[in-house]
mmCIF file of C-alpha atoms and ligand atoms in Angstrom:
data_model
loop_
_atom_site.group_PDB
_atom_site.id
_atom_site.type_symbol
_atom_site.label_atom_id
_atom_site.label_comp_id
_atom_site.label_asym_id
_atom_site.label_seq_id
_atom_site.Cartn_x
_atom_site.Cartn_y
_atom_site.Cartn_z
ATOM 1 C CA MET A 1 18.792 -4.599 -0.833
ATOM 2 C CA GLN A 2 14.835 -3.676 -0.403
ATOM 3 C CA GLN A 3 12.033 -6.201 -1.711
ATOM 4 C CA LYS A 4 9.490 -4.245 -3.815
ATOM 5 C CA LEU A 5 6.004 -4.235 -2.557
ATOM 6 C CA VAL A 6 3.069 -4.088 -4.716
ATOM 7 C CA ILE A 7 -0.274 -4.366 -3.525
ATOM 8 C CA ALA A 8 -3.251 -4.624 -5.239
ATOM 9 C CA ASN A 9 -6.573 -2.580 -3.784
ATOM 10 C CA TRP A 10 -9.679 -4.472 -5.470
ATOM 11 C CA LYS A 11 -12.037 -2.037 -3.455
ATOM 12 C CA MET A 12 -15.621 -2.824 -3.977
ATOM 13 C CA ASN A 13 -15.228 -4.745 -7.368
ATOM 14 C CA GLY A 14 -14.751 -8.542 -8.139
ATOM 15 C CA ASP A 15 -17.245 -11.664 -8.205
ATOM 16 C CA ILE A 16 -16.249 -15.526 -7.211
ATOM 17 C CA THR A 17 -15.529 -16.137 -10.803
ATOM 18 C CA ALA A 18 -13.284 -12.884 -11.731
ATOM 19 C CA ASN A 19 -11.349 -13.464 -8.619
ATOM 20 C CA TYR A 20 -10.364 -17.165 -9.594
ATOM 21 C CA ASN A 21 -9.722 -16.183 -13.085
ATOM 22 C CA LEU A 22 -7.758 -13.119 -12.146
ATOM 23 C CA LEU A 23 -5.915 -14.920 -9.276
ATOM 24 C CA THR A 24 -4.838 -18.186 -11.079
ATOM 25 C CA LYS A 25 -3.324 -16.244 -14.426
ATOM 26 C CA LEU A 26 -1.361 -14.121 -11.992
ATOM 27 C CA MET A 27 -0.174 -17.239 -9.944
ATOM 28 C CA GLY A 28 0.505 -18.885 -13.621
ATOM 29 C CA SER A 29 3.305 -16.289 -14.824
ATOM 30 C CA THR A 30 6.370 -17.628 -14.404
ATOM 31 C CA GLN A 31 7.831 -14.083 -14.667
ATOM 32 C CA ILE A 32 6.937 -12.444 -11.624
ATOM 33 C CA SER A 33 9.961 -13.098 -9.315
ATOM 34 C CA ASN A 34 10.585 -13.881 -5.718
ATOM 35 C CA ASN A 35 12.038 -10.082 -5.515
ATOM 36 C CA THR A 36 8.550 -8.692 -5.996
ATOM 37 C CA ASP A 37 6.417 -8.747 -2.537
ATOM 38 C CA ILE A 38 2.905 -9.079 -3.863
ATOM 39 C CA VAL A 39 -0.158 -8.516 -1.720
ATOM 40 C CA ILE A 40 -3.887 -9.048 -2.830
ATOM 41 C CA CYS A 41 -6.455 -6.723 -0.810
ATOM 42 C CA PRO A 42 -10.008 -8.188 -1.738
ATOM 43 C CA PRO A 43 -13.304 -7.279 -0.329
ATOM 44 C CA SER A 44 -13.668 -9.075 2.790
ATOM 45 C CA VAL A 45 -16.613 -11.246 1.707
ATOM 46 C CA TYR A 46 -13.669 -12.653 -0.633
ATOM 47 C CA LEU A 47 -10.898 -12.894 1.653
ATOM 48 C CA SER A 48 -11.042 -16.783 2.205
ATOM 49 C CA GLN A 49 -11.533 -17.588 -1.366
ATOM 50 C CA VAL A 50 -8.508 -15.743 -2.166
ATOM 51 C CA GLN A 51 -6.887 -17.277 0.815
ATOM 52 C CA ASP A 52 -7.571 -20.475 -0.321
ATOM 53 C CA ILE A 53 -6.294 -19.628 -4.028
ATOM 54 C CA ILE A 54 -3.254 -18.228 -3.482
ATOM 55 C CA GLU A 55 -2.150 -20.760 -0.611
ATOM 56 C CA THR A 56 0.612 -22.331 -2.546
ATOM 57 C CA SER A 57 1.803 -19.176 -4.160
ATOM 58 C CA GLN A 58 4.231 -16.065 -2.899
ATOM 59 C CA ILE A 59 1.204 -13.949 -3.398
ATOM 60 C CA LYS A 60 -0.192 -12.264 0.432
ATOM 61 C CA LEU A 61 -3.480 -11.536 1.625
ATOM 62 C CA GLY A 62 -4.194 -8.156 2.699
ATOM 63 C CA ALA A 63 -7.343 -6.129 3.997
ATOM 64 C CA GLN A 64 -8.810 -2.831 2.744
ATOM 65 C CA ASN A 65 -10.222 -1.933 6.266
ATOM 66 C CA VAL A 66 -10.121 -3.483 10.115
ATOM 67 C CA CYS A 67 -12.418 -2.070 13.092
ATOM 68 C CA SER A 68 -10.169 0.154 15.827
ATOM 69 C CA ALA A 69 -12.548 -1.626 18.148
ATOM 70 C CA ILE A 70 -11.209 -5.560 19.863
ATOM 71 C CA SER A 71 -14.889 -6.926 19.327
ATOM 72 C CA GLY A 72 -18.179 -6.253 20.295
ATOM 73 C CA ALA A 73 -21.923 -4.421 19.137
ATOM 74 C CA TYR A 74 -20.259 -2.626 15.607
ATOM 75 C CA THR A 75 -22.543 -3.904 13.184
ATOM 76 C CA GLY A 76 -21.074 -4.383 9.826
ATOM 77 C CA GLU A 77 -17.549 -4.124 11.156
ATOM 78 C CA ILE A 78 -14.579 -6.188 11.020
ATOM 79 C CA SER A 79 -12.187 -7.111 13.441
ATOM 80 C CA ILE A 80 -8.303 -7.527 13.447
ATOM 81 C CA ASP A 81 -9.007 -10.982 14.914
ATOM 82 C CA MET A 82 -11.239 -12.028 12.157
ATOM 83 C CA LEU A 83 -8.257 -10.660 9.547
ATOM 84 C CA ALA A 84 -5.832 -12.267 11.150
ATOM 85 C CA GLU A 85 -7.548 -16.107 11.068
ATOM 86 C CA PHE A 86 -7.116 -15.429 7.516
ATOM 87 C CA ASP A 87 -3.533 -14.995 7.414
ATOM 88 C CA CYS A 88 -4.223 -11.027 6.308
ATOM 89 C CA GLN A 89 -0.281 -9.710 6.367
ATOM 90 C CA TYR A 90 -1.046 -6.203 5.712
ATOM 91 C CA VAL A 91 -4.262 -3.473 6.248
ATOM 92 C CA LEU A 92 -5.077 -0.564 4.412
ATOM 93 C CA VAL A 93 -5.505 2.471 7.050
ATOM 94 C CA GLY A 94 -6.388 5.952 5.687
ATOM 95 C CA HIS A 95 -7.225 5.176 1.989
ATOM 96 C CA SER A 96 -8.871 8.997 0.977
ATOM 97 C CA GLU A 97 -11.869 7.261 0.307
ATOM 98 C CA ARG A 98 -12.468 5.965 3.819
ATOM 99 C CA ARG A 99 -11.509 9.482 4.881
ATOM 100 C CA SER A 100 -13.623 11.459 2.451
ATOM 101 C CA ILE A 101 -16.860 8.833 1.949
ATOM 102 C CA TYR A 102 -16.614 7.271 5.527
ATOM 103 C CA ASN A 103 -15.239 10.472 7.606
ATOM 104 C CA GLU A 104 -12.391 8.658 8.894
ATOM 105 C CA ASN A 105 -10.347 10.806 10.834
ATOM 106 C CA ASP A 106 -6.729 10.902 12.052
ATOM 107 C CA LYS A 107 -7.906 9.541 15.976
ATOM 108 C CA GLU A 108 -9.688 6.486 14.379
ATOM 109 C CA ILE A 109 -6.653 5.841 12.014
ATOM 110 C CA ALA A 110 -4.299 6.105 14.559
ATOM 111 C CA LYS A 111 -6.375 3.578 16.573
ATOM 112 C CA LYS A 112 -6.599 1.092 13.858
ATOM 113 C CA ILE A 113 -2.427 0.975 13.404
ATOM 114 C CA ILE A 114 -2.606 0.165 16.571
ATOM 115 C CA GLN A 115 -4.557 -2.440 16.255
ATOM 116 C CA ILE A 116 -2.902 -3.663 13.351
ATOM 117 C CA VAL A 117 0.556 -3.320 14.761
ATOM 118 C CA ASN A 118 -0.494 -5.307 18.102
ATOM 119 C CA ALA A 119 -1.930 -8.077 15.830
ATOM 120 C CA LYS A 120 1.871 -8.356 14.117
ATOM 121 C CA GLN A 121 -0.011 -7.140 10.563
ATOM 122 C CA THR A 122 1.838 -4.321 8.569
ATOM 123 C CA PRO A 123 -0.420 -1.190 8.390
ATOM 124 C CA VAL A 124 -0.212 0.127 5.033
ATOM 125 C CA PHE A 125 -1.253 4.114 5.745
ATOM 126 C CA CYS A 126 -2.253 6.533 3.001
ATOM 127 C CA ILE A 127 -1.857 9.869 2.912
ATOM 128 C CA GLY A 128 -2.179 12.359 -0.248
ATOM 129 C CA GLU A 129 -3.104 15.960 -0.552
ATOM 130 C CA THR A 130 -6.331 17.273 -2.628
ATOM 131 C CA LEU A 131 -5.485 19.556 -6.131
ATOM 132 C CA THR A 132 -5.968 22.734 -4.462
ATOM 133 C CA GLN A 133 -3.639 21.877 -1.807
ATOM 134 C CA ARG A 134 -1.354 21.149 -4.082
ATOM 135 C CA ALA A 135 -1.884 24.211 -6.672
ATOM 136 C CA ASP A 136 -1.504 25.967 -3.085
ATOM 137 C CA ASN A 137 1.717 24.428 -2.498
ATOM 138 C CA GLU A 138 1.014 22.817 0.866
ATOM 139 C CA THR A 139 1.294 19.438 -0.607
ATOM 140 C CA GLU A 140 4.452 18.727 1.869
ATOM 141 C CA ALA A 141 2.783 20.219 4.894
ATOM 142 C CA VAL A 142 -0.317 18.341 4.473
ATOM 143 C CA ILE A 143 1.571 15.481 4.029
ATOM 144 C CA LEU A 144 3.748 15.882 6.905
ATOM 145 C CA SER A 145 0.882 16.693 8.862
ATOM 146 C CA GLN A 146 -1.037 13.736 8.305
ATOM 147 C CA ILE A 147 2.379 11.827 9.870
ATOM 148 C CA LYS A 148 2.828 14.182 12.689
ATOM 149 C CA TYR A 149 -0.732 13.595 13.410
ATOM 150 C CA ILE A 150 -0.317 9.803 13.525
ATOM 151 C CA ILE A 151 2.988 9.576 15.059
ATOM 152 C CA ASP A 152 2.300 12.271 18.109
ATOM 153 C CA ILE A 153 -1.126 9.497 18.869
ATOM 154 C CA VAL A 154 0.489 5.984 18.092
ATOM 155 C CA GLY A 155 4.665 7.493 18.702
ATOM 156 C CA LEU A 156 7.673 6.201 17.085
ATOM 157 C CA GLU A 157 7.861 2.305 18.526
ATOM 158 C CA TYR A 158 4.220 1.867 16.472
ATOM 159 C CA PHE A 159 4.709 3.988 13.710
ATOM 160 C CA LYS A 160 7.770 2.089 12.504
ATOM 161 C CA SER A 161 5.815 -0.599 11.509
ATOM 162 C CA VAL A 162 3.973 1.272 8.582
ATOM 163 C CA VAL A 163 4.709 1.340 5.274
ATOM 164 C CA ILE A 164 3.371 4.415 3.842
ATOM 165 C CA ALA A 165 1.306 5.001 0.628
ATOM 166 C CA TYR A 166 1.601 8.417 -0.863
ATOM 167 C CA GLU A 167 -1.763 8.366 -2.485
ATOM 168 C CA PRO A 168 -2.229 12.519 -4.338
ATOM 169 C CA ILE A 169 -5.782 12.146 -3.971
ATOM 170 C CA TRP A 170 -6.371 14.197 -7.593
ATOM 171 C CA ALA A 171 -4.568 10.619 -9.063
ATOM 172 C CA ILE A 172 -6.628 8.394 -7.419
ATOM 173 C CA GLY A 173 -8.881 6.755 -10.256
ATOM 174 C CA THR A 174 -8.459 9.417 -12.497
ATOM 175 C CA GLY A 175 -6.228 8.265 -14.894
ATOM 176 C CA GLN A 176 -4.423 11.496 -13.765
ATOM 177 C CA THR A 177 -0.679 10.018 -12.315
ATOM 178 C CA ALA A 178 1.561 12.353 -10.776
ATOM 179 C CA THR A 179 4.637 12.322 -12.782
ATOM 180 C CA ALA A 180 7.940 10.379 -11.680
ATOM 181 C CA ALA A 181 9.427 13.512 -10.550
ATOM 182 C CA GLN A 182 6.350 14.670 -8.254
ATOM 183 C CA ALA A 183 6.091 11.479 -6.733
ATOM 184 C CA GLN A 184 9.832 11.015 -6.074
ATOM 185 C CA GLU A 185 10.168 14.615 -4.359
ATOM 186 C CA ILE A 186 7.332 13.897 -1.983
ATOM 187 C CA HIS A 187 8.801 10.569 -1.116
ATOM 188 C CA LEU A 188 12.309 11.629 -0.515
ATOM 189 C CA ILE A 189 10.346 14.537 2.033
ATOM 190 C CA ILE A 190 8.669 11.743 3.741
ATOM 191 C CA ARG A 191 11.787 9.657 4.105
ATOM 192 C CA ASN A 192 14.169 12.431 5.111
ATOM 193 C CA TYR A 193 11.492 13.566 7.576
ATOM 194 C CA LEU A 194 11.367 9.943 9.404
ATOM 195 C CA ASN A 195 14.790 9.444 9.132
ATOM 196 C CA GLY A 196 15.192 12.618 10.563
ATOM 197 C CA LEU A 197 13.377 11.425 13.620
ATOM 198 C CA ASP A 198 14.841 7.994 13.914
ATOM 199 C CA ALA A 199 17.284 7.073 10.992
ATOM 200 C CA ALA A 200 17.484 3.544 12.126
ATOM 201 C CA ALA A 201 14.126 2.980 12.948
ATOM 202 C CA PHE A 202 13.020 3.666 9.490
ATOM 203 C CA SER A 203 15.662 2.186 7.608
ATOM 204 C CA GLY A 204 13.680 -0.566 6.286
ATOM 205 C CA LEU A 205 10.900 2.104 5.670
ATOM 206 C CA LYS A 206 8.734 1.079 2.545
ATOM 207 C CA ILE A 207 6.910 4.361 0.482
ATOM 208 C CA LEU A 208 4.629 2.800 -1.863
ATOM 209 C CA TYR A 209 3.168 5.285 -4.903
ATOM 210 C CA GLY A 210 -0.859 5.152 -5.830
ATOM 211 C CA GLY A 211 -2.554 7.087 -8.246
ATOM 212 C CA SER A 212 -3.148 5.516 -11.287
ATOM 213 C CA VAL A 213 -0.560 3.306 -11.641
ATOM 214 C CA ASN A 214 -0.341 1.038 -14.820
ATOM 215 C CA ALA A 215 1.345 -0.672 -17.005
ATOM 216 C CA SER A 216 2.756 2.223 -18.969
ATOM 217 C CA ASN A 217 3.739 4.073 -16.477
ATOM 218 C CA ALA A 218 5.329 1.639 -13.687
ATOM 219 C CA ASP A 219 8.676 1.377 -15.154
ATOM 220 C CA GLU A 220 9.326 5.258 -14.910
ATOM 221 C CA LEU A 221 8.075 5.221 -11.214
ATOM 222 C CA ILE A 222 10.036 2.230 -10.080
ATOM 223 C CA ALA A 223 13.175 4.012 -11.298
ATOM 224 C CA GLN A 224 13.038 6.673 -8.730
ATOM 225 C CA PRO A 225 15.492 6.029 -6.326
ATOM 226 C CA ASP A 226 12.469 6.647 -3.334
ATOM 227 C CA ILE A 227 9.834 4.687 -4.918
ATOM 228 C CA ASP A 228 9.846 1.215 -3.304
ATOM 229 C CA GLY A 229 6.736 -0.598 -4.659
ATOM 230 C CA PHE A 230 3.050 0.947 -5.381
ATOM 231 C CA LEU A 231 -0.538 0.272 -4.038
ATOM 232 C CA VAL A 232 -2.531 -0.461 -7.546
ATOM 233 C CA GLY A 233 -6.449 0.002 -8.088
ATOM 234 C CA SER A 234 -8.126 -0.318 -11.297
ATOM 235 C CA ALA A 235 -5.160 -1.407 -12.830
ATOM 236 C CA SER A 236 -5.118 -4.579 -10.164
ATOM 237 C CA LEU A 237 -8.059 -5.870 -11.699
ATOM 238 C CA LYS A 238 -6.895 -7.472 -14.680
ATOM 239 C CA ALA A 239 -4.228 -9.952 -14.497
ATOM 240 C CA GLU A 240 -2.410 -8.367 -17.457
ATOM 241 C CA SER A 241 -1.823 -4.981 -16.115
ATOM 242 C CA PHE A 242 -1.031 -6.102 -12.796
ATOM 243 C CA GLU A 243 1.424 -8.937 -13.999
ATOM 244 C CA GLN A 244 3.449 -5.793 -15.839
ATOM 245 C CA ILE A 245 3.280 -2.945 -12.797
ATOM 246 C CA CYS A 246 4.629 -6.583 -10.828
ATOM 247 C CA LEU A 247 7.301 -6.635 -13.404
ATOM 248 C CA ALA A 248 8.107 -3.388 -13.185
ATOM 249 C CA GLY A 249 9.348 -3.885 -9.547
ATOM 250 C CA GLN A 250 11.342 -6.514 -10.280
ATOM 251 C CA ALA A 251 13.138 -4.955 -13.125
ATOM 252 C CA LYS A 252 14.115 -2.507 -10.633
ATOM 253 C CA THR A 253 15.331 -4.597 -8.375
ATOM 254 C CA GLU A 254 17.547 -6.494 -11.121
ATOM 255 C CA SER A 255 18.920 -3.696 -12.545
ATOM 256 C CA ILE A 256 20.648 -2.524 -9.119
ATOM 257 C CA GLN A 257 21.922 -5.800 -8.706
ATOM 258 C CA PRO A 258 26.032 -5.519 -8.502
ATOM 259 C CA GLU A 259 27.665 -7.193 -11.153
ATOM 260 C CA LEU A 260 29.670 -10.303 -10.656
ATOM 261 C CA THR A 261 33.381 -10.220 -11.271
ATOM 262 C CA PRO A 262 34.500 -13.263 -12.835
ATOM 263 C CA VAL A 263 37.163 -15.423 -11.341
HETATM 264 P P1 LIG B 1 -6.346 3.930 -8.800
HETATM 265 O O1 LIG B 1 -6.044 3.505 -6.983
HETATM 266 O O2 LIG B 1 -4.830 2.860 -9.055
HETATM 267 O O3 LIG B 1 -7.448 3.233 -9.569
HETATM 268 O O4 LIG B 1 -5.754 4.906 -9.114
HETATM 269 C C1 LIG B 1 -5.483 3.818 -6.213
HETATM 270 C C2 LIG B 1 -5.724 3.447 -4.850
HETATM 271 O O5 LIG B 1 -7.038 3.830 -4.532
HETATM 272 O O6 LIG B 1 -5.270 2.730 -3.858
#
Protein backbone atom coordinates (compact mmCIF):
# COMPACT_ATOMS: atom_id res chain seq x y z
CA MET A 1 0.00 0.00 0.00
CA GLN A 2 1.25 3.47 -0.89
CA GLN A 3 2.17 5.95 1.80
CA LYS A 4 0.26 9.17 1.34
CA LEU A 5 2.49 12.15 0.68
CA VAL A 6 1.59 15.68 1.76
CA ILE A 7 3.99 18.47 0.85
CA ALA A 8 3.85 22.00 2.24
CA ASN A 9 4.99 24.69 -0.17
CA TRP A 10 5.45 27.75 2.01
CA LYS A 11 6.43 29.86 -1.04
CA MET A 12 7.86 33.25 0.08
CA ASN A 13 6.18 33.22 3.49
CA GLY A 14 7.28 32.73 7.08
CA ASP A 15 9.75 34.15 9.55
CA ILE A 16 11.85 32.63 12.30
CA THR A 17 9.18 32.92 14.99
CA ALA A 18 6.25 31.88 12.80
CA ASN A 19 8.17 28.87 11.44
CA TYR A 20 9.02 27.72 14.95
CA ASN A 21 5.44 28.07 16.18
CA LEU A 22 3.94 26.32 13.16
CA LEU A 23 6.34 23.39 13.24
CA THR A 24 6.21 22.80 16.98
CA LYS A 25 2.39 22.76 16.84
CA LEU A 26 2.46 20.30 13.97
CA MET A 27 5.02 18.07 15.67
CA GLY A 28 2.92 18.15 18.83
CA SER A 29 0.00 16.58 17.00
CA THR A 30 -0.42 13.06 18.28
CA GLN A 31 -2.88 12.27 15.52
CA ILE A 32 -0.60 12.37 12.51
CA SER A 33 0.37 8.79 11.84
CA ASN A 34 3.26 7.07 10.15
CA ASN A 35 1.01 6.36 7.17
CA THR A 36 1.50 9.87 5.86
CA ASP A 37 4.83 11.25 4.70
CA ILE A 38 4.95 14.96 5.45
CA VAL A 39 7.40 17.29 3.75
CA ILE A 40 8.02 20.97 4.44
CA CYS A 41 9.47 23.16 1.68
CA PRO A 42 10.42 26.46 3.34
CA PRO A 43 12.16 29.40 1.68
CA SER A 44 15.80 28.35 1.34
CA VAL A 45 17.08 30.79 4.00
CA TYR A 46 15.09 28.79 6.56
CA LEU A 47 16.23 25.31 5.51
CA SER A 48 18.71 25.14 8.37
CA GLN A 49 16.19 26.34 10.94
CA VAL A 50 13.53 23.90 9.77
CA GLN A 51 16.03 21.06 9.62
CA ASP A 52 16.98 21.66 13.26
CA ILE A 53 13.37 21.82 14.44
CA ILE A 54 12.09 18.72 12.63
CA GLU A 55 15.19 16.62 13.30
CA THR A 56 13.54 14.36 15.87
CA SER A 57 10.22 14.08 14.04
CA GLN A 58 8.85 12.13 11.09
CA ILE A 59 8.63 15.32 9.02
CA LYS A 60 11.01 15.57 6.07
CA LEU A 61 12.63 18.55 4.43
CA GLY A 62 12.19 19.72 0.85
CA ALA A 63 13.28 22.69 -1.25
CA GLN A 64 11.24 24.97 -3.48
CA ASN A 65 13.86 25.20 -6.19
CA VAL A 66 17.39 24.23 -7.25
CA CYS A 67 19.84 25.51 -9.85
CA SER A 68 20.23 23.43 -12.99
CA ALA A 69 24.03 23.89 -12.83
CA ILE A 70 26.30 22.15 -10.34
CA SER A 71 28.28 25.14 -9.05
CA GLY A 72 29.92 28.37 -10.14
CA ALA A 73 28.97 31.89 -11.17
CA TYR A 74 25.18 31.75 -10.75
CA THR A 75 24.39 34.67 -8.48
CA GLY A 76 21.39 34.04 -6.28
CA GLU A 77 21.12 30.33 -7.07
CA ILE A 78 21.35 27.27 -4.82
CA SER A 79 22.92 23.98 -5.89
CA ILE A 80 21.74 20.44 -5.30
CA ASP A 81 24.85 19.70 -3.20
CA MET A 82 23.94 22.60 -0.91
CA LEU A 83 20.44 21.19 -0.48
CA ALA A 84 21.93 17.80 0.32
CA GLU A 85 23.87 19.34 3.21
CA PHE A 86 20.53 20.12 4.87
CA ASP A 87 19.26 16.61 4.20
CA CYS A 88 16.65 17.79 1.71
CA GLN A 89 14.84 14.83 0.27
CA TYR A 90 12.41 16.47 -2.15
CA VAL A 91 12.74 19.40 -4.56
CA LEU A 92 9.85 21.15 -6.32
CA VAL A 93 10.48 21.65 -10.00
CA GLY A 94 8.41 23.20 -12.77
CA HIS A 95 6.02 25.01 -10.43
CA SER A 96 3.73 27.25 -12.47
CA GLU A 97 4.94 30.34 -10.59
CA ARG A 98 8.51 29.55 -11.63
CA ARG A 99 7.41 28.88 -15.20
CA SER A 100 5.37 32.07 -15.50
CA ILE A 101 7.22 34.60 -13.31
CA TYR A 102 10.80 33.38 -13.90
CA ASN A 103 10.34 32.03 -17.43
CA GLU A 104 11.54 28.58 -16.47
CA ASN A 105 11.24 26.40 -19.54
CA ASP A 106 11.01 22.65 -20.09
CA LYS A 107 14.72 22.34 -20.92
CA GLU A 108 15.69 23.99 -17.66
CA ILE A 109 13.19 21.83 -15.78
CA ALA A 110 14.64 18.69 -17.36
CA LYS A 111 18.18 19.68 -16.32
CA LYS A 112 16.99 20.24 -12.76
CA ILE A 113 15.32 16.83 -12.67
CA ILE A 114 18.59 15.23 -13.74
CA GLN A 115 20.50 17.05 -10.96
CA ILE A 116 17.92 16.08 -8.35
CA VAL A 117 17.81 12.40 -9.31
CA ASN A 118 21.61 12.20 -9.49
CA ALA A 119 21.70 13.52 -5.93
CA LYS A 120 19.25 10.77 -4.88
CA GLN A 121 16.59 13.30 -3.97
CA THR A 122 13.04 13.21 -5.33
CA PRO A 123 11.87 15.77 -7.89
CA VAL A 124 8.29 16.91 -7.40
CA PHE A 125 7.43 17.73 -10.99
CA CYS A 126 4.54 20.20 -11.26
CA ILE A 127 2.26 20.31 -14.28
CA GLY A 128 -1.06 21.93 -15.01
CA GLU A 129 -3.24 23.71 -17.52
CA THR A 130 -4.52 27.29 -17.66
CA LEU A 131 -8.19 28.15 -17.49
CA THR A 132 -8.26 28.91 -21.22
CA GLN A 133 -6.68 25.58 -22.05
CA ARG A 134 -9.28 23.80 -19.93
CA ALA A 135 -12.11 25.77 -21.55
CA ASP A 136 -10.72 24.79 -24.96
CA ASN A 137 -10.66 21.10 -23.97
CA GLU A 138 -6.89 21.03 -24.16
CA THR A 139 -6.20 19.82 -20.62
CA GLU A 140 -5.20 16.27 -21.53
CA ALA A 141 -3.01 17.35 -24.42
CA VAL A 142 -1.28 20.03 -22.35
CA ILE A 143 -0.62 17.75 -19.38
CA LEU A 144 0.71 14.91 -21.49
CA SER A 145 2.90 17.17 -23.58
CA GLN A 146 4.44 18.61 -20.40
CA ILE A 147 5.30 15.06 -19.34
CA LYS A 148 6.45 13.86 -22.78
CA TYR A 149 8.75 16.79 -23.29
CA ILE A 150 10.63 16.03 -20.09
CA ILE A 151 10.77 12.28 -20.76
CA ASP A 152 12.21 12.95 -24.22
CA ILE A 153 15.10 14.80 -22.59
CA VAL A 154 15.74 12.88 -19.38
CA GLY A 155 14.59 9.38 -20.38
CA LEU A 156 12.44 6.96 -18.39
CA GLU A 157 15.32 5.91 -16.12
CA TYR A 158 15.29 9.40 -14.62
CA PHE A 159 11.61 10.14 -14.99
CA LYS A 160 10.54 7.09 -13.02
CA SER A 161 11.95 8.76 -9.88
CA VAL A 162 9.64 11.77 -10.00
CA VAL A 163 6.59 12.49 -7.93
CA ILE A 164 4.07 14.28 -10.13
CA ALA A 165 2.04 17.19 -8.78
CA TYR A 166 -1.00 17.99 -10.90
CA GLU A 167 -1.78 21.63 -10.20
CA PRO A 168 -4.33 23.27 -12.48
CA ILE A 169 -3.01 26.82 -12.77
CA TRP A 170 -6.49 28.28 -12.38
CA ALA A 171 -6.76 26.60 -8.97
CA ILE A 172 -3.45 27.77 -7.49
CA GLY A 173 -3.92 30.41 -4.81
CA THR A 174 -7.38 31.28 -6.13
CA GLY A 175 -9.53 29.40 -3.64
CA GLN A 176 -11.03 27.65 -6.66
CA THR A 177 -10.29 23.93 -6.41
CA ALA A 178 -10.72 21.35 -9.12
CA THR A 179 -13.60 19.10 -8.15
CA ALA A 180 -12.61 15.67 -6.94
CA ALA A 181 -13.92 14.24 -10.22
CA GLN A 182 -11.94 16.73 -12.35
CA ALA A 183 -8.75 15.97 -10.44
CA GLN A 184 -9.29 12.19 -10.51
CA GLU A 185 -9.89 12.27 -14.27
CA ILE A 186 -6.54 13.92 -14.94
CA HIS A 187 -4.66 11.81 -12.41
CA LEU A 188 -5.94 8.67 -14.10
CA ILE A 189 -4.94 9.97 -17.54
CA ILE A 190 -1.42 10.60 -16.22
CA ARG A 191 -1.18 7.19 -14.55
CA ASN A 192 -2.50 5.33 -17.57
CA TYR A 193 -0.12 7.14 -19.87
CA LEU A 194 2.94 6.33 -17.76
CA ASN A 195 1.83 2.75 -17.13
CA GLY A 196 1.50 2.41 -20.89
CA LEU A 197 5.16 3.38 -21.23
CA ASP A 198 6.46 1.06 -18.50
CA ALA A 199 4.05 -0.32 -15.92
CA ALA A 200 6.79 -1.82 -13.76
CA ALA A 201 8.78 1.42 -13.61
CA PHE A 202 5.72 3.42 -12.56
CA SER A 203 4.09 0.91 -10.22
CA GLY A 204 4.91 3.10 -7.21
CA LEU A 205 4.18 6.42 -8.94
CA LYS A 206 2.76 9.10 -6.68
CA ILE A 207 0.52 11.74 -8.20
CA LEU A 208 -0.28 14.64 -5.89
CA TYR A 209 -3.05 17.16 -6.36
CA GLY A 210 -2.34 20.85 -5.74
CA GLY A 211 -4.42 24.00 -6.08
CA SER A 212 -6.34 25.49 -3.14
CA VAL A 213 -6.32 22.28 -1.13
CA ASN A 214 -7.71 23.02 2.33
CA ALA A 215 -9.08 21.36 5.45
CA SER A 216 -12.59 21.18 3.94
CA ASN A 217 -11.86 19.67 0.53
CA ALA A 218 -8.97 17.34 1.39
CA ASP A 219 -11.14 14.40 2.44
CA GLU A 220 -13.09 14.28 -0.79
CA LEU A 221 -9.99 14.68 -2.92
CA ILE A 222 -7.96 12.01 -1.14
CA ALA A 223 -10.86 9.57 -1.43
CA GLN A 224 -10.18 9.43 -5.19
CA PRO A 225 -8.27 6.29 -6.14
CA ASP A 226 -5.55 8.07 -8.13
CA ILE A 227 -4.86 10.96 -5.77
CA ASP A 228 -1.89 9.94 -3.63
CA GLY A 229 -1.46 13.12 -1.63
CA PHE A 230 -1.23 16.89 -1.90
CA LEU A 231 1.00 19.82 -2.64
CA VAL A 232 -0.33 22.55 -0.38
CA GLY A 233 0.36 26.28 -0.53
CA SER A 234 -1.59 28.73 1.60
CA ALA A 235 -3.30 26.12 3.81
CA SER A 236 0.14 24.83 4.85
CA LEU A 237 0.90 28.11 6.61
CA LYS A 238 -1.45 27.35 9.51
CA ALA A 239 -0.77 24.31 11.69
CA GLU A 240 -4.48 23.55 12.16
CA SER A 241 -5.42 23.44 8.48
CA PHE A 242 -2.23 21.65 7.44
CA GLU A 243 -2.73 19.06 10.15
CA GLN A 244 -6.30 18.43 8.92
CA ILE A 245 -4.99 17.94 5.39
CA CYS A 246 -2.38 15.46 6.63
CA LEU A 247 -5.09 13.61 8.54
CA ALA A 248 -7.22 13.33 5.41
CA GLY A 249 -4.40 11.30 3.93
CA GLN A 250 -4.30 9.15 7.00
CA ALA A 251 -8.04 8.49 6.89
CA LYS A 252 -7.75 7.11 3.36
CA THR A 253 -4.93 4.77 4.28
CA GLU A 254 -6.80 3.49 7.29
CA SER A 255 -10.09 3.12 5.50
CA ILE A 256 -8.62 0.74 2.97
CA GLN A 257 -6.80 -1.48 5.48
CA PRO A 258 -7.99 -5.06 5.08
CA GLU A 259 -10.20 -6.13 7.94
CA LEU A 260 -8.64 -8.49 10.44
CA THR A 261 -10.24 -11.89 10.63
CA PRO A 262 -10.70 -12.96 14.24
CA VAL A 263 -9.04 -16.26 15.08
P1 LIG B 1 -2.30 26.89 -3.04
O1 LIG B 1 -0.89 26.65 -3.72
O2 LIG B 1 -2.56 25.67 -2.17
O3 LIG B 1 -2.16 28.15 -2.25
O4 LIG B 1 -3.30 26.99 -4.14
C1 LIG B 1 -0.51 25.38 -4.20
C2 LIG B 1 0.82 25.45 -4.89
O5 LIG B 1 1.10 26.45 -5.55
O6 LIG B 1 1.63 24.52 -4.81
